[in-house]
Amino acid sequence: MASVYPVILSGGSGTRLWPLSRKAHPKQFLTLIGGRSLLQETALRVLPGKDGLFGPLTIIGNETHHGEAERQLAAVNAAPALHVLEPLARNTAPAAAIAALAAQRHGAEAVLALLPADHAITDVAAFHGAMSKAAEDAKSGRIVTFGIVPTGPETGYGYIRRADTARPTGTYPIAEFVEKPDLKTAERYVAAGSYLWNSGMFVARADVLLAEMAHHCPAILDAARAAFDQGKRNGTALKLDPERFGACPSDSIDYALMERTDKASVLPARMGWNDVGSWAALYDLAPKDETGNALAGDVITIDTARTYIHGDGKLIATIGLEDLVIIDTRDALLIARRDKVQDVKAVIEKLAKAGRPER
Amino acid sequence: MASVYPVILSGGSGTRLWPLSRKAHPKQFLTLIGGRSLLQETALRVLPGKDGLFGPLTIIGNETHHGEAERQLAAVNAAPALHVLEPLARNTAPAAAIAALAAQRHGAEAVLALLPADHAITDVAAFHGAMSKAAEDAKSGRIVTFGIVPTGPETGYGYIRRADTARPTGTYPIAEFVEKPDLKTAERYVAAGSYLWNSGMFVARADVLLAEMAHHCPAILDAARAAFDQGKRNGTALKLDPERFGACPSDSIDYALMERTDKASVLPARMGWNDVGSWAALYDLAPKDETGNALAGDVITIDTARTYIHGDGKLIATIGLEDLVIIDTRDALLIARRDKVQDVKAVIEKLAKAGRPER
């Protein structure tokens, strides 16, 4: 019998990888590294294997991406057993409730793993090892989150401070969740040794998750349950009831539950995790040539170093560049200093203000 | 009666403004500054005006550009009286011979001005003043070239060293022609005060030019004359005989004649001249905003300074850039440090080696 029922959360619509990611084509669907999308990689990491760690796959995503997600998953032989369609975005807490409700088809105490669709993990064996450990703790009633051991003072991640003493299972009580820090604070966190990156991955028993949500965020659970119960089933697809889901408060699982429940645990883990939250992150992940360039597309570089280029078929020639990110698409071209790519937000804001379609 | 018969030399096919300029679409035809092409600006500078300085216009260019050149000149009411079509490129010496032969329809001693089609001149009044002076000297039998008083130690231009003592007309005997210098040498030239930029503009009597060519480069003159005499007239167009012109040695007027004749003079002049020989030169010429950016197209800049952007309709967003040149076209995109744009040659060479069409 499987230990963990994976639920991929694919509702994100981030634009931090603009102009490749768009409102209509978020980053989990992009083929950025190797030949597969982040969604495909996420699904392949939780395929039911011979060790019996994982059970059938559930995915929760926006209904506008139904076809794309199914196509991508079918292409890697990882079609989900259940595909829950959100009629609109409501952040992760409602999705967690839906995931727990859906997992109960495998039993009230089924252990589920909530997995963002748009993160990269380079050490899959370590991921599986952490999952086994977390599942043990979850079975005993804990809600376990993966806390990634920092490899540097990242300012783009939220942090989790663990308690000083581990439980016998290797997980720690959570001392506090902290917001994305500035560089100085991040350096202090890394030096302290007790701070971990908040990975957004959770493992818990369905009944525990539902009971804690009933206690800490009942409005979210009630609305999510109504949307789930009134949802329309069509094959493997389940479309949540739009009116009920629309009435659900939008909140993150961190805010709505994890910061409030006393059942939260964090499992420190190293697995080459990266949330691929910027072009700079993607550069870090990408294979690079001897001059530190990561090039995709039809590119001629002259005297160019440490530069990330993603072309779109058109010839791109560079001369004398360093530490840039160049992303060419059919209707938009981004050229940015690698350490300033987070300001792509400002570009998106300008486009939104002008009502432009290139978002 | 007109004093000077202008002949525009439009046979160039430079690729230093790649990817906008191509073998098939050289820079004199590009609309780069203001609303007009360099060819149009060149023609408008020598329109027959009320001061009677200039006579009817002749243009010499490659036959593949016949239609484009005629369209552009007609659009600014500067249609040429004679359009000589070269079946292939043979550098400037044969063109000078053709120009002199063509000018003789205005009289054996007609004064002609040889004017490259792809240079910029910002001070047209100064250009006209210099032209009047040069024409005086030309009438007395000199072959006068315009020597631009350097505004800085440019390494992209050839230089002319004038003799120490001017003639009464203000022109100087030429001491020597020197190749493009390195920066140190260029600084020495500028400090010396006797070195001038070789502008490639010449003023001479047709009979003098022909006689000197007969003496110093007879093979070129003979072949050019045969190509001219055997050419096919069609309206204002005269297509040179391909076989005869193909047999003509290819050489520059500097090498074939100016470095050899004792009739050469140089007239020092300031006229805001620029050969527009690189994107850096074009940046220098372009109007700039308060952050030193020169932008054309659909551009959003964030934290970007001293950067030249030429778009092609597609949205271009930049973040944190300095001193770059970004040229987007339908099938090729160039991103280069502004002080390294001369290396575009290396890109062209790579494209040529690979037999690619984007040249």
XYZ file of C-alpha atoms in Angstrom:
718
model
C 0.000 0.000 0.000
C 1.233 3.421 -0.928
C 2.452 5.652 1.875
C 1.922 9.064 0.269
C -0.677 10.426 -2.149
C 0.933 13.252 -4.136
C -1.071 16.365 -4.969
C 0.558 18.803 -7.361
C -0.472 22.426 -6.861
C -0.381 23.940 -10.329
C -2.529 27.024 -9.801
C 0.300 29.561 -9.905
C 0.376 32.267 -12.516
C 3.619 34.050 -11.738
C 5.202 36.440 -14.150
C 8.682 36.495 -12.681
C 9.957 34.666 -15.744
C 8.400 37.235 -18.088
C 8.410 37.458 -21.049
C 8.443 33.675 -21.302
C 5.942 33.141 -18.507
C 2.665 34.966 -18.976
C -0.636 35.154 -17.177
C -1.876 32.684 -19.750
C 1.244 30.496 -19.679
C 2.798 30.320 -16.212
C 6.222 28.966 -15.499
C 5.273 25.387 -14.530
C 4.441 24.798 -18.211
C 7.696 26.163 -19.614
C 10.432 23.894 -20.884
C 13.374 25.659 -19.323
C 15.871 23.025 -18.274
C 16.496 19.801 -20.102
C 13.640 18.761 -22.301
C 10.804 18.831 -19.768
C 8.637 21.391 -18.035
C 8.737 21.914 -14.276
C 5.252 20.368 -14.063
C 6.450 17.280 -15.907
C 9.512 16.995 -13.663
C 7.348 17.405 -10.567
C 5.024 14.614 -11.688
C 7.897 12.309 -12.639
C 9.394 12.716 -9.155
C 6.258 11.204 -7.606
C 5.494 8.427 -10.066
C 4.263 5.299 -8.304
C 7.471 3.263 -8.302
C 8.485 -0.203 -7.201
C 9.239 1.035 -3.681
C 5.537 1.835 -3.342
C 6.238 5.273 -1.867
C 3.668 7.142 -3.935
C 0.029 6.476 -4.753
C -2.035 7.826 -7.646
C -1.446 11.452 -8.643
C -3.849 14.331 -8.094
C -3.289 17.730 -9.689
C -5.055 20.972 -8.780
C -4.822 23.793 -11.307
C -6.672 26.550 -13.049
C -9.303 25.312 -15.475
C -7.849 27.459 -18.270
C -4.726 25.272 -18.136
C -6.608 21.959 -18.089
C -5.691 20.932 -21.609
C -2.082 22.062 -21.405
C -1.499 20.250 -18.098
C -3.108 17.032 -19.330
C -1.114 17.131 -22.563
C 2.147 17.679 -20.719
C 1.491 14.944 -18.156
C 0.301 12.446 -20.751
C 3.463 13.141 -22.748
C 5.592 11.779 -19.881
C 3.169 8.981 -18.985
C 2.175 10.697 -15.755
C -1.503 11.358 -16.362
C -3.228 12.222 -13.062
C -5.924 10.016 -11.554
C -7.784 13.170 -10.564
C -7.490 16.663 -12.041
C -9.199 19.304 -9.912
C -10.006 22.458 -11.881
C -10.122 25.790 -10.089
C -12.424 28.271 -11.802
C -10.296 31.062 -10.346
C -7.196 31.490 -8.214
C -7.613 31.342 -4.415
C -4.015 30.803 -3.217
C -2.808 27.633 -1.470
C -5.004 27.241 1.637
C -8.204 26.401 -0.269
C -6.184 24.118 -2.553
C -4.797 22.308 0.512
C -8.331 21.751 1.794
C -9.413 20.422 -1.609
C -6.344 18.182 -1.693
C -7.200 16.702 1.718
C -10.828 16.163 0.753
C -9.767 14.459 -2.465
C -7.174 12.296 -0.684
C -9.829 10.890 1.622
C -11.001 8.700 -1.240
C -7.929 6.651 -0.288
C -9.021 6.537 3.366
C -9.644 9.103 6.093
C -6.054 8.856 7.324
C -4.437 8.883 3.898
C -1.141 10.811 3.896
C -0.926 13.419 1.165
C 1.985 15.491 -0.080
C 1.299 19.008 -1.339
C 3.812 19.822 -4.058
C 4.128 23.096 -5.963
C 4.297 22.387 -9.696
C 6.899 25.024 -10.478
C 9.935 24.208 -8.366
C 13.103 22.410 -9.385
C 14.750 19.634 -7.377
C 18.054 18.313 -8.653
C 18.583 15.517 -6.092
C 15.533 13.307 -6.514
C 16.902 10.542 -4.258
C 17.224 13.061 -1.431
C 13.683 14.228 -2.129
C 12.418 10.647 -1.852
C 14.373 10.118 1.350
C 12.907 13.271 2.898
C 9.440 12.224 1.759
C 9.703 8.862 3.532
C 10.806 10.536 6.737
C 8.080 13.176 6.522
C 5.452 10.512 5.853
C 6.419 8.710 9.064
C 5.970 11.898 11.054
C 2.734 12.722 9.249
C 1.301 9.325 10.119
C 1.734 10.169 13.779
C -0.361 13.324 13.331
C 2.147 16.028 12.347
C 1.828 18.466 9.469
C 5.342 18.360 8.068
C 6.880 21.016 5.858
C 10.217 20.604 4.076
C 12.738 23.187 5.244
C 15.577 23.453 2.784
C 19.005 23.868 4.347
C 20.208 27.206 2.909
C 23.156 27.144 0.513
C 23.488 30.926 0.683
C 21.845 34.097 2.001
C 18.928 34.117 -0.467
C 16.630 37.109 -0.159
C 13.986 35.698 -2.474
C 12.759 33.003 -0.075
C 10.744 32.989 3.124
C 12.511 31.279 6.028
C 11.377 28.900 8.784
C 13.160 28.982 12.122
C 13.173 25.510 13.628
C 13.179 24.790 17.355
C 16.508 23.824 18.862
C 15.693 20.191 19.549
C 14.634 17.613 17.009
C 11.985 15.033 17.556
C 13.122 11.384 17.412
C 11.849 11.217 13.797
C 14.261 13.992 12.713
C 11.648 16.712 12.267
C 11.647 19.839 14.406
C 8.881 21.886 15.965
C 8.573 25.204 14.107
C 9.689 28.225 16.144
C 8.527 30.826 13.595
C 7.872 31.604 9.963
C 9.713 34.689 8.733
C 9.203 36.796 5.607
C 11.750 37.252 2.837
C 14.686 38.978 4.526
C 17.063 41.657 3.295
C 20.603 40.504 2.551
C 22.016 41.343 5.967
C 19.226 39.505 7.741
C 19.567 36.543 5.361
C 23.275 36.350 6.159
C 22.424 36.293 9.866
C 19.884 33.520 9.255
C 22.392 31.375 7.395
C 25.039 31.923 10.062
C 22.566 30.996 12.808
C 22.064 27.517 11.339
C 18.480 27.183 12.607
C 16.847 28.909 9.636
C 15.572 26.925 6.670
C 14.072 27.925 3.356
C 10.299 27.597 3.231
C 9.827 25.209 0.320
C 6.029 25.244 0.166
C 5.945 21.420 0.255
C 3.794 19.830 2.966
C 3.062 16.277 4.041
C 0.102 15.467 6.335
C -2.713 13.064 7.019
C -5.930 14.141 5.324
C -7.956 13.940 8.536
C -5.359 15.915 10.493
C -5.198 18.638 7.853
C -8.985 18.915 7.720
C -9.355 18.956 11.518
C -6.707 21.667 11.907
C -8.273 23.746 9.131
C -11.675 23.344 10.759
C -10.105 24.807 13.875
C -7.878 27.555 12.415
C -9.511 28.569 9.132
C -13.062 27.182 9.112
C -14.369 29.665 6.522
C -11.811 28.464 4.011
C -12.504 24.808 4.725
C -16.292 25.239 4.546
C -16.200 27.083 1.224
C -13.657 24.671 -0.234
C -15.708 21.680 0.899
C -18.858 23.126 -0.647
C -17.038 23.847 -3.921
C -15.632 20.307 -3.889
C -18.939 18.616 -3.024
C -20.854 20.641 -5.623
C -18.135 20.205 -8.223
C -18.858 18.607 -11.602
C -17.050 15.410 -12.404
C -16.158 14.611 -16.001
C -13.855 11.614 -16.417
C -10.744 12.312 -14.325
C -11.607 16.014 -14.191
C -13.434 17.606 -11.294
C -14.456 21.198 -11.824
C -15.014 22.989 -8.515
C -18.299 24.845 -8.193
C -17.425 28.378 -9.369
C -19.801 30.237 -7.066
C -18.775 28.393 -3.913
C -15.084 28.482 -4.736
C -15.355 32.158 -5.630
C -16.823 32.768 -2.162
C -13.803 31.107 -0.529
C -11.330 33.470 1.198
C -8.014 33.625 -0.620
C -5.076 32.854 1.661
C -1.858 30.897 1.790
C -1.537 27.669 3.736
C 1.289 29.326 5.706
C -0.858 32.177 6.955
C -4.147 30.302 7.277
C -2.841 27.209 9.029
C 0.859 26.583 9.501
C 1.555 29.692 11.556
C -1.368 28.828 13.845
C -1.425 25.078 14.337
C 0.687 23.390 17.000
C 0.973 20.304 14.817
C 3.423 21.909 12.388
C 6.829 20.296 11.974
C 9.733 21.129 9.733
C 12.060 18.545 8.233
C 15.454 19.976 7.322
C 16.460 18.662 3.929
C 19.006 19.119 1.157
C 17.757 18.177 -2.287
C 19.011 20.837 -4.739
C 15.747 22.663 -4.348
C 15.115 25.918 -6.197
C 11.818 27.743 -6.654
C 12.944 29.018 -10.080
C 11.642 32.391 -9.012
C 13.681 34.506 -11.398
C 15.849 34.345 -14.471
C 18.831 34.570 -12.141
C 17.651 31.382 -10.396
C 17.277 29.692 -13.738
C 20.778 30.781 -14.721
C 22.064 29.178 -11.530
C 20.320 25.925 -12.447
C 21.297 25.849 -16.105
C 24.313 24.014 -17.530
C 26.914 26.609 -18.550
C 29.769 26.676 -21.056
C 33.365 27.467 -20.121
C 32.716 31.225 -20.185
C 29.749 30.838 -17.866
C 27.140 31.397 -20.560
C 23.881 29.443 -20.569
C 22.577 29.610 -24.127
C 19.422 28.283 -25.723
C 18.469 29.101 -29.285
C 20.297 30.440 -32.321
C 23.050 32.437 -30.635
C 26.432 33.823 -31.691
C 28.436 35.194 -28.768
C 31.584 37.236 -29.061
C 33.471 38.219 -25.915
C 30.399 37.430 -23.805
C 30.454 35.886 -20.332
C 28.133 34.748 -17.546
C 25.093 35.564 -19.643
C 21.801 33.682 -19.936
C 20.187 33.729 -23.359
C 16.876 32.157 -24.299
C 16.111 32.704 -27.973
C 12.989 32.133 -29.982
C 14.342 30.984 -33.337
C 15.664 34.373 -34.385
C 19.442 34.833 -34.600
C 20.848 36.594 -31.517
C 24.372 38.031 -31.706
C 26.099 39.424 -28.632
C 29.340 41.365 -28.317
C 31.159 42.287 -25.129
C 28.400 41.416 -22.653
C 28.682 40.257 -19.049
C 26.157 39.059 -16.486
C 23.056 39.741 -18.543
C 19.815 37.903 -19.117
C 18.376 38.019 -22.642
C 14.955 36.499 -23.249
C 13.496 36.783 -26.707
C 9.917 35.794 -27.476
C 7.552 36.314 -30.354
C 6.157 39.609 -29.052
C 8.498 40.767 -26.305
C 12.228 40.953 -25.617
C 13.773 41.307 -22.160
C 17.361 42.399 -21.639
C 18.334 42.750 -17.994
C 21.284 42.718 -15.668
C 21.253 39.326 -14.001
C 21.263 40.794 -10.501
C 18.322 43.069 -11.324
C 15.919 40.621 -12.950
C 13.511 40.908 -10.017
C 12.627 44.352 -11.404
C 10.760 42.585 -14.178
C 7.832 43.232 -11.828
C 8.103 46.919 -12.673
C 7.881 46.078 -16.364
C 4.753 44.000 -15.795
C 3.229 46.838 -13.778
C 3.862 49.277 -16.610
C 2.315 46.866 -19.091
C -0.704 46.325 -16.838
C -1.207 50.056 -16.396
C -1.140 50.532 -20.142
C -3.554 47.625 -20.630
C -1.067 45.906 -22.897
C -1.361 42.291 -24.038
C 2.293 41.301 -23.544
C 1.716 40.284 -19.881
C 25.370 79.056 -64.225
C 25.952 76.350 -61.643
C 29.452 76.102 -60.196
C 29.406 72.466 -59.054
C 27.795 69.334 -60.469
C 27.124 66.938 -57.578
C 27.673 63.216 -58.050
C 26.472 60.994 -55.232
C 28.427 57.763 -54.836
C 25.898 55.244 -53.589
C 27.678 51.995 -54.432
C 28.614 51.088 -50.836
C 27.377 47.888 -49.276
C 28.801 48.127 -45.769
C 27.575 45.891 -43.010
C 28.896 47.858 -40.068
C 25.339 48.727 -39.099
C 24.317 45.072 -39.123
C 21.706 43.744 -38.528
C 19.896 46.780 -39.911
C 22.237 47.222 -42.866
C 22.646 44.164 -45.051
C 24.386 43.318 -48.278
C 21.016 43.814 -49.926
C 20.114 46.946 -47.983
C 23.168 49.086 -47.214
C 23.207 51.932 -44.785
C 22.616 54.839 -47.184
C 19.050 53.586 -47.571
C 18.284 53.301 -43.850
C 16.172 55.853 -42.043
C 18.291 56.215 -38.937
C 18.125 59.841 -37.856
C 15.123 62.071 -38.229
C 12.741 60.925 -40.905
C 15.115 60.608 -43.854
C 17.755 58.228 -45.122
C 21.391 59.261 -45.446
C 20.978 59.145 -49.238
C 18.025 61.509 -49.047
C 19.915 63.875 -46.751
C 22.933 63.788 -49.072
C 20.768 64.685 -52.075
C 18.928 67.455 -50.210
C 22.261 69.066 -49.283
C 23.077 69.582 -52.976
C 19.685 70.601 -54.319
C 20.020 73.327 -56.949
C 19.139 76.359 -54.787
C 18.690 80.055 -55.377
C 22.413 80.699 -54.867
C 23.092 78.620 -57.962
C 25.858 76.632 -56.260
C 24.770 73.212 -57.516
C 23.768 71.929 -60.940
C 21.703 68.830 -61.779
C 22.295 65.730 -59.686
C 24.005 62.538 -60.830
C 23.951 59.378 -58.740
C 26.138 56.298 -59.231
C 24.994 53.128 -57.516
C 24.566 49.408 -57.830
C 21.865 48.401 -60.273
C 20.210 46.190 -57.656
C 19.413 49.370 -55.707
C 18.097 51.336 -58.702
C 14.454 51.223 -57.695
C 15.063 51.885 -54.001
C 17.327 54.863 -54.728
C 14.900 56.384 -57.240
C 11.963 55.936 -54.855
C 13.848 57.543 -51.990
C 15.062 60.486 -54.060
C 11.682 61.080 -55.693
C 10.111 61.087 -52.219
C 12.142 64.178 -51.302
C 11.844 65.806 -54.732
C 15.485 65.183 -55.490
C 15.232 62.851 -58.465
C 18.587 62.676 -60.262
C 19.081 63.934 -63.811
C 21.294 60.911 -64.425
C 21.393 57.588 -62.583
C 24.449 55.502 -63.463
C 23.972 51.826 -62.653
C 26.968 49.703 -61.757
C 26.470 46.028 -62.591
C 28.939 45.170 -59.805
C 31.027 46.945 -57.187
C 34.425 48.350 -58.269
C 35.254 50.748 -55.428
C 35.533 54.526 -55.844
C 38.219 55.085 -58.498
C 36.149 53.702 -61.415
C 33.121 55.587 -60.081
C 35.151 58.803 -60.044
C 36.106 58.257 -63.673
C 32.471 57.603 -64.595
C 31.455 60.724 -62.666
C 33.949 62.868 -64.582
C 32.883 61.422 -67.927
C 29.235 62.060 -67.081
C 29.953 65.611 -65.871
C 31.482 66.510 -69.202
C 27.973 66.756 -70.647
C 27.996 70.107 -68.823
C 31.266 71.129 -70.465
C 34.808 69.764 -70.506
C 35.817 71.971 -67.553
C 32.666 71.310 -65.498
C 33.467 71.124 -61.770
C 32.056 68.040 -60.107
C 31.737 67.072 -56.433
C 32.059 63.409 -55.500
C 29.889 62.795 -52.442
C 29.488 59.496 -50.555
C 25.793 58.739 -50.051
C 26.147 57.376 -46.534
C 27.714 60.121 -44.453
C 26.015 62.569 -42.103
C 26.691 66.303 -42.045
C 24.959 68.330 -39.356
C 26.144 71.813 -40.404
C 24.877 72.182 -43.956
C 25.784 75.888 -44.167
C 29.403 75.013 -43.371
C 29.267 72.279 -46.005
C 28.050 74.802 -48.579
C 30.739 77.285 -47.556
C 33.444 74.651 -47.917
C 32.003 73.591 -51.257
C 32.218 77.161 -52.633
C 35.835 77.466 -51.526
C 36.739 74.031 -52.921
C 35.053 74.856 -56.230
C 37.220 77.970 -56.597
C 40.348 75.921 -56.097
C 39.070 73.176 -58.394
C 38.479 75.701 -61.173
C 42.159 76.578 -61.065
C 43.069 72.909 -61.647
C 43.255 71.381 -58.159
C 41.657 68.151 -57.029
C 40.321 69.200 -53.653
C 39.384 66.843 -50.857
C 37.580 67.910 -47.698
C 39.684 67.312 -44.609
C 37.518 67.339 -41.516
C 39.107 69.048 -38.510
C 39.146 66.264 -35.882
C 36.925 66.661 -32.828
C 38.642 63.758 -31.088
C 41.172 60.937 -31.570
C 38.945 58.760 -33.789
C 40.479 55.440 -34.742
C 37.793 54.634 -37.303
C 38.890 57.211 -39.877
C 41.802 57.569 -42.245
C 43.726 60.825 -41.802
C 45.270 63.332 -44.203
C 48.309 65.307 -43.125
C 48.245 68.726 -44.718
C 51.364 70.711 -45.615
C 52.302 73.487 -43.223
C 51.442 76.397 -45.471
C 48.065 77.109 -47.023
C 47.543 78.343 -50.503
C 45.877 81.775 -50.870
C 42.530 80.011 -51.475
C 42.672 78.337 -48.042
C 43.418 74.832 -49.284
C 46.659 73.042 -48.406
C 48.938 70.758 -50.363
C 48.645 67.195 -49.062
C 51.732 65.920 -47.222
C 50.465 62.353 -46.863
C 47.494 60.043 -46.538
C 47.612 57.809 -43.447
C 45.631 54.708 -42.579
C 43.277 54.363 -39.617
C 45.526 54.817 -36.580
C 45.505 53.165 -33.181
C 44.319 55.336 -30.291
C 47.770 56.543 -29.260
C 48.640 57.524 -32.807
C 45.265 59.202 -33.250
C 45.882 61.259 -30.106
C 49.211 62.345 -31.506
C 47.543 63.313 -34.797
C 44.944 65.426 -33.046
C 47.571 67.114 -30.870
C 49.732 67.891 -33.929
C 46.942 69.969 -35.496
C 48.008 69.220 -39.069
C 46.023 65.974 -39.403
C 42.517 65.952 -40.826
C 39.910 63.228 -41.232
C 39.693 61.877 -44.762
C 36.046 62.540 -45.631
C 35.961 60.863 -49.026
C 34.468 63.993 -50.593
C 36.307 65.411 -53.615
C 35.833 68.445 -55.853
C 37.592 68.734 -59.238
C 37.242 69.774 -62.850
C 36.153 66.884 -65.031
C 39.014 67.394 -67.498
C 41.600 67.609 -64.714
C 40.324 64.436 -63.043
C 40.351 62.555 -66.356
C 43.817 63.785 -67.304
C 45.266 62.824 -63.921
C 43.630 59.415 -64.060
C 44.966 58.917 -67.583
C 48.393 59.555 -66.113
C 48.202 57.673 -62.787
C 45.642 54.900 -63.324
C 45.067 54.550 -67.069
C 43.746 50.986 -66.879
C 40.936 52.094 -64.600
C 40.084 55.087 -66.746
C 40.125 53.085 -69.988
C 37.870 50.337 -68.648
C 35.522 52.847 -67.028
C 35.318 54.878 -70.226
C 34.538 51.774 -72.278
C 31.851 50.710 -69.786
C 30.408 54.216 -69.900
C 30.499 54.558 -73.701
C 29.010 51.104 -74.205
C 26.422 51.639 -71.475
C 22.690 51.364 -72.169
C 20.618 54.475 -71.676
C 16.995 54.145 -70.574
C 15.381 57.432 -69.574
C 17.530 58.961 -66.833
C 19.213 55.606 -66.189
C 22.508 54.598 -67.711
C 23.540 51.002 -67.164
C 27.286 50.537 -67.523
C 28.384 47.744 -69.832
C 28.778 44.746 -67.493
C 31.650 43.095 -69.299
C 33.748 46.240 -69.615
C 33.003 47.385 -66.080
C 33.711 43.907 -64.779
C 37.127 44.109 -66.441
C 37.908 47.379 -64.616
C 40.438 47.120 -61.754
C 38.810 47.713 -58.371
C 40.543 50.450 -56.392
C 39.834 53.465 -54.252
C 40.272 56.991 -55.541
C 42.729 57.576 -52.680
C 45.075 54.783 -53.724
C 44.607 55.056 -57.492
C 44.910 58.807 -57.783
C 45.030 61.068 -54.720
C 48.206 59.592 -53.261
C 49.941 59.920 -56.613
C 48.839 63.181 -58.197
C 50.557 66.467 -57.385
C 47.293 68.290 -57.963
C 45.737 67.076 -54.721
C 44.658 69.697 -52.202
C 42.937 69.419 -48.873
C 40.496 71.979 -47.525
C 40.224 71.877 -43.724
C 36.570 72.112 -42.778
C 34.216 71.730 -39.836
C 30.708 70.693 -40.750
C 29.541 68.145 -38.162
C 30.688 65.378 -40.477
C 30.353 61.734 -39.456
C 30.715 58.666 -41.642
C 28.104 56.791 -39.555
C 30.488 53.877 -39.589
C 29.172 52.092 -36.517
C 26.275 51.972 -34.096
C 28.465 53.934 -31.694
C 28.733 56.720 -34.289
C 24.986 56.671 -34.722
C 24.519 56.872 -30.970
C 26.730 59.966 -30.953
C 24.570 61.545 -33.663
C 21.190 60.615 -32.184
C 19.096 62.833 -29.910
C 19.231 61.428 -26.369
C 16.951 61.627 -23.348
C 18.081 62.848 -19.923
C 19.610 59.465 -19.055
C 21.575 59.427 -22.283
C 19.409 56.816 -23.973
C 18.605 57.030 -27.684
C 15.460 54.972 -28.189
C 13.483 54.114 -31.289
C 10.604 51.653 -31.224
C 8.391 50.150 -28.531
C 10.736 50.336 -25.549
C 10.322 50.212 -21.761
C 13.533 51.077 -19.927
C 14.114 50.609 -16.209
C 17.346 51.833 -14.684
C 18.968 51.994 -18.121
C 21.461 54.623 -19.267
C 23.523 55.659 -22.297
C 22.023 52.893 -24.366
C 20.995 52.922 -28.020
C 17.924 50.880 -28.889
C 16.455 50.412 -32.336
C 13.334 48.259 -32.200
C 11.329 46.618 -34.899
C 7.781 46.803 -33.560
C 8.248 44.170 -30.859
C 8.202 45.306 -27.223
C 11.723 45.656 -25.791
C 12.113 45.893 -22.003
C 15.482 46.682 -20.430
C 16.555 46.567 -16.777
C 19.809 47.835 -15.340
C 21.715 48.338 -18.585
C 24.492 50.799 -19.392
C 26.336 51.697 -22.585
C 24.792 49.032 -24.780
C 23.526 48.948 -28.323
C 20.401 46.875 -28.995
C 19.249 46.453 -32.569
C 16.250 44.255 -33.210
C 15.181 43.277 -36.703
C 12.829 40.722 -38.173
C 15.405 37.945 -38.374
C 18.357 39.048 -36.250
C 19.009 40.732 -32.924
C 22.278 42.432 -31.972
C 23.174 43.258 -28.377
C 26.607 44.787 -27.978
C 28.669 46.958 -25.705
C 28.752 50.361 -27.343
C 32.535 50.519 -27.352
C 32.790 47.088 -29.007
C 30.305 47.457 -31.855
C 33.114 47.334 -34.420
C 33.319 43.603 -33.659
C 30.081 43.175 -35.563
C 32.517 42.325 -38.378
C 33.313 39.089 -36.570
C 29.606 38.246 -36.454
C 29.282 38.849 -40.190
C 32.311 36.673 -40.829
C 30.787 33.836 -38.823
C 27.526 34.203 -40.732
C 29.360 34.257 -44.060
C 31.378 31.158 -43.147
C 28.172 29.339 -42.274
C 26.530 30.515 -45.507
C 23.722 32.088 -43.530
C 21.188 34.491 -44.996
C 21.156 37.044 -42.160
C 24.055 39.052 -43.655
